[in-house]
PDB file of C-alpha atoms in Angstrom:
ATOM      1  CA  MET A  18      -7.648 -31.325 261.384  1.00  0.00           C
ATOM      2  CA  THR A  19      -8.563 -34.111 259.429  1.00  0.00           C
ATOM      3  CA  PRO A  20      -8.362 -37.815 261.183  1.00  0.00           C
ATOM      4  CA  LEU A  21      -5.593 -38.636 259.404  1.00  0.00           C
ATOM      5  CA  GLU A  22      -3.633 -35.582 260.381  1.00  0.00           C
ATOM      6  CA  ASP A  23      -4.386 -36.040 263.687  1.00  0.00           C
ATOM      7  CA  PHE A  24      -3.392 -39.496 263.839  1.00  0.00           C
ATOM      8  CA  ALA A  25      -0.020 -38.376 261.989  1.00  0.00           C
ATOM      9  CA  ALA A  26       0.152 -35.892 264.389  1.00  0.00           C
ATOM     10  CA  ALA A  27       0.031 -39.116 267.135  1.00  0.00           C
ATOM     11  CA  VAL A  28       2.636 -40.932 265.440  1.00  0.00           C
ATOM     12  CA  SER A  29       5.399 -38.143 264.841  1.00  0.00           C
ATOM     13  CA  ALA A  30       5.581 -37.590 268.302  1.00  0.00           C
ATOM     14  CA  ARG A  31       6.431 -41.093 268.756  1.00  0.00           C
ATOM     15  CA  ALA A  32       8.756 -41.764 265.808  1.00  0.00           C
ATOM     16  CA  LYS A  33      10.763 -38.414 265.835  1.00  0.00           C
ATOM     17  CA  GLY A  34      14.150 -39.335 266.055  1.00  0.00           C
ATOM     18  CA  ARG A  35      13.691 -43.168 266.759  1.00  0.00           C
ATOM     19  CA  ILE A  36      12.631 -44.234 263.277  1.00  0.00           C
ATOM     20  CA  ARG A  37      15.346 -45.991 261.749  1.00  0.00           C
ATOM     21  CA  GLY A  38      14.607 -46.144 257.488  1.00  0.00           C
ATOM     22  CA  SER A  39      11.487 -45.611 256.539  1.00  0.00           C
ATOM     23  CA  VAL A  40       8.086 -46.726 257.182  1.00  0.00           C
ATOM     24  CA  ALA A  41       4.341 -46.749 255.589  1.00  0.00           C
ATOM     25  CA  LEU A  42       1.444 -47.125 257.700  1.00  0.00           C
ATOM     26  CA  ASP A  43      -1.156 -48.717 255.006  1.00  0.00           C
ATOM     27  CA  MET A  44      -4.781 -47.667 256.722  1.00  0.00           C
ATOM     28  CA  PRO A  45      -7.277 -49.019 253.708  1.00  0.00           C
ATOM     29  CA  ASP A  46      -9.831 -46.633 255.728  1.00  0.00           C
ATOM     30  CA  LEU A  47      -8.194 -43.498 256.339  1.00  0.00           C
ATOM     31  CA  GLY A  48      -5.155 -43.443 253.717  1.00  0.00           C
ATOM     32  CA  ARG A  49      -1.333 -43.563 254.332  1.00  0.00           C
ATOM     33  CA  LEU A  50       1.488 -42.410 256.346  1.00  0.00           C
ATOM     34  CA  TYR A  51       5.311 -42.108 255.178  1.00  0.00           C
ATOM     35  CA  VAL A  52       7.290 -42.361 258.538  1.00  0.00           C
ATOM     36  CA  ASP A  53      10.805 -41.224 259.156  1.00  0.00           C
ATOM     37  CA  GLU A  54      13.224 -39.951 261.557  1.00  0.00           C
ATOM     38  CA  THR A  55      11.660 -36.857 260.875  1.00  0.00           C
ATOM     39  CA  GLY A  56       7.831 -37.524 261.764  1.00  0.00           C
ATOM     40  CA  ALA A  57       5.282 -39.158 259.669  1.00  0.00           C
ATOM     41  CA  THR A  58       3.074 -37.146 256.990  1.00  0.00           C
ATOM     42  CA  GLU A  59       0.357 -38.162 253.996  1.00  0.00           C
ATOM     43  CA  SER A  60       1.960 -39.466 251.470  1.00  0.00           C
ATOM     44  CA  ASP A  61       2.236 -42.710 248.817  1.00  0.00           C
ATOM     45  CA  ARG A  62       6.103 -42.365 248.874  1.00  0.00           C
ATOM     46  CA  ASP A  63       7.631 -46.247 248.914  1.00  0.00           C
ATOM     47  CA  ALA A  64       9.039 -47.368 252.415  1.00  0.00           C
ATOM     48  CA  ASP A  65      11.750 -49.702 253.599  1.00  0.00           C
ATOM     49  CA  LEU A  66       8.454 -51.296 255.435  1.00  0.00           C
ATOM     50  CA  THR A  67       5.087 -51.538 254.827  1.00  0.00           C
ATOM     51  CA  LEU A  68       2.500 -52.468 257.704  1.00  0.00           C
ATOM     52  CA  THR A  69      -1.542 -52.584 256.874  1.00  0.00           C
ATOM     53  CA  ALA A  70      -4.113 -52.774 259.563  1.00  0.00           C
ATOM     54  CA  THR A  71      -7.113 -50.418 259.996  1.00  0.00           C
ATOM     55  CA  SER A  72      -6.857 -46.921 261.303  1.00  0.00           C
ATOM     56  CA  GLN A  73      -8.778 -48.754 264.655  1.00  0.00           C
ATOM     57  CA  VAL A  74      -5.977 -51.279 264.596  1.00  0.00           C
ATOM     58  CA  PHE A  75      -3.305 -48.580 264.247  1.00  0.00           C
ATOM     59  CA  ARG A  76      -5.065 -46.421 266.735  1.00  0.00           C
ATOM     60  CA  ASN A  77      -4.836 -49.082 269.411  1.00  0.00           C
ATOM     61  CA  ILE A  78      -1.308 -49.919 268.862  1.00  0.00           C
ATOM     62  CA  VAL A  79      -0.412 -46.185 269.320  1.00  0.00           C
ATOM     63  CA  GLU A  80      -2.801 -45.314 272.713  1.00  0.00           C
ATOM     64  CA  GLY A  81      -1.353 -49.047 274.186  1.00  0.00           C
ATOM     65  CA  SER A  82      -4.319 -51.112 274.203  1.00  0.00           C
ATOM     66  CA  GLN A  83      -3.297 -52.884 271.508  1.00  0.00           C
ATOM     67  CA  ASN A  84       0.084 -54.947 271.509  1.00  0.00           C
ATOM     68  CA  PRO A  85       1.402 -55.144 268.166  1.00  0.00           C
ATOM     69  CA  THR A  86       2.915 -58.797 267.950  1.00  0.00           C
ATOM     70  CA  THR A  87      -0.697 -60.174 268.679  1.00  0.00           C
ATOM     71  CA  ALA A  88      -1.751 -57.705 266.092  1.00  0.00           C
ATOM     72  CA  VAL A  89       0.404 -59.476 263.758  1.00  0.00           C
ATOM     73  CA  MET A  90      -0.099 -63.051 264.981  1.00  0.00           C
ATOM     74  CA  THR A  91      -4.001 -62.733 264.900  1.00  0.00           C
ATOM     75  CA  GLY A  92      -3.612 -61.311 261.295  1.00  0.00           C
ATOM     76  CA  LYS A  93      -5.161 -57.432 262.472  1.00  0.00           C
ATOM     77  CA  LEU A  94      -1.476 -56.125 261.441  1.00  0.00           C
ATOM     78  CA  LYS A  95       0.170 -57.109 257.833  1.00  0.00           C
ATOM     79  CA  VAL A  96       3.399 -56.694 257.295  1.00  0.00           C
ATOM     80  CA  ASP A  97       5.641 -56.059 254.154  1.00  0.00           C
ATOM     81  CA  GLY A  98       9.248 -56.672 254.857  1.00  0.00           C
ATOM     82  CA  SER A  99      11.451 -57.509 258.072  1.00  0.00           C
ATOM     83  CA  PRO A 100       9.190 -59.081 260.835  1.00  0.00           C
ATOM     84  CA  MET A 101      12.221 -57.979 263.377  1.00  0.00           C
ATOM     85  CA  ARG A 102      11.920 -54.457 261.781  1.00  0.00           C
ATOM     86  CA  ALA A 103       8.148 -54.412 262.242  1.00  0.00           C
ATOM     87  CA  LEU A 104       8.519 -55.604 265.614  1.00  0.00           C
ATOM     88  CA  LYS A 105      10.962 -52.681 266.426  1.00  0.00           C
ATOM     89  CA  VAL A 106       8.583 -49.730 265.015  1.00  0.00           C
ATOM     90  CA  GLY A 107       5.674 -51.544 266.956  1.00  0.00           C
ATOM     91  CA  GLU A 108       7.365 -51.105 270.107  1.00  0.00           C
ATOM     92  CA  ILE A 109       8.360 -47.314 269.019  1.00  0.00           C
ATOM     93  CA  LEU A 110       4.600 -46.655 268.222  1.00  0.00           C
ATOM     94  CA  SER A 111       3.322 -47.890 271.230  1.00  0.00           C
ATOM     95  CA  ALA A 112       5.457 -46.451 273.971  1.00  0.00           C
ATOM     96  CA  ALA A 113       4.785 -42.828 275.509  1.00  0.00           C
ATOM     97  CA  PRO A 114       6.973 -39.996 273.470  1.00  0.00           C
TER      98      PRO A 114
END
């Protein structure tokens, strides 16, 4: 399993049935995941919301060691779309599946 596939599996566990609409997790150092209520897949598809950060920042959010709101406020996580929606997605990704 590649690092991106491994990350997609972790995100899918949290996102399935909980994400409304679609979100792109753009990791310039690793790749791009398209996430919706069915889970996460590697894809360049357009999404309702795009979050951009390094793969380590996203991994830290999923593992619970990085607060998504703090990541946005410190410039580690960039949001293209609704900031309120981004906060909700961040909560879903950082919560236990």
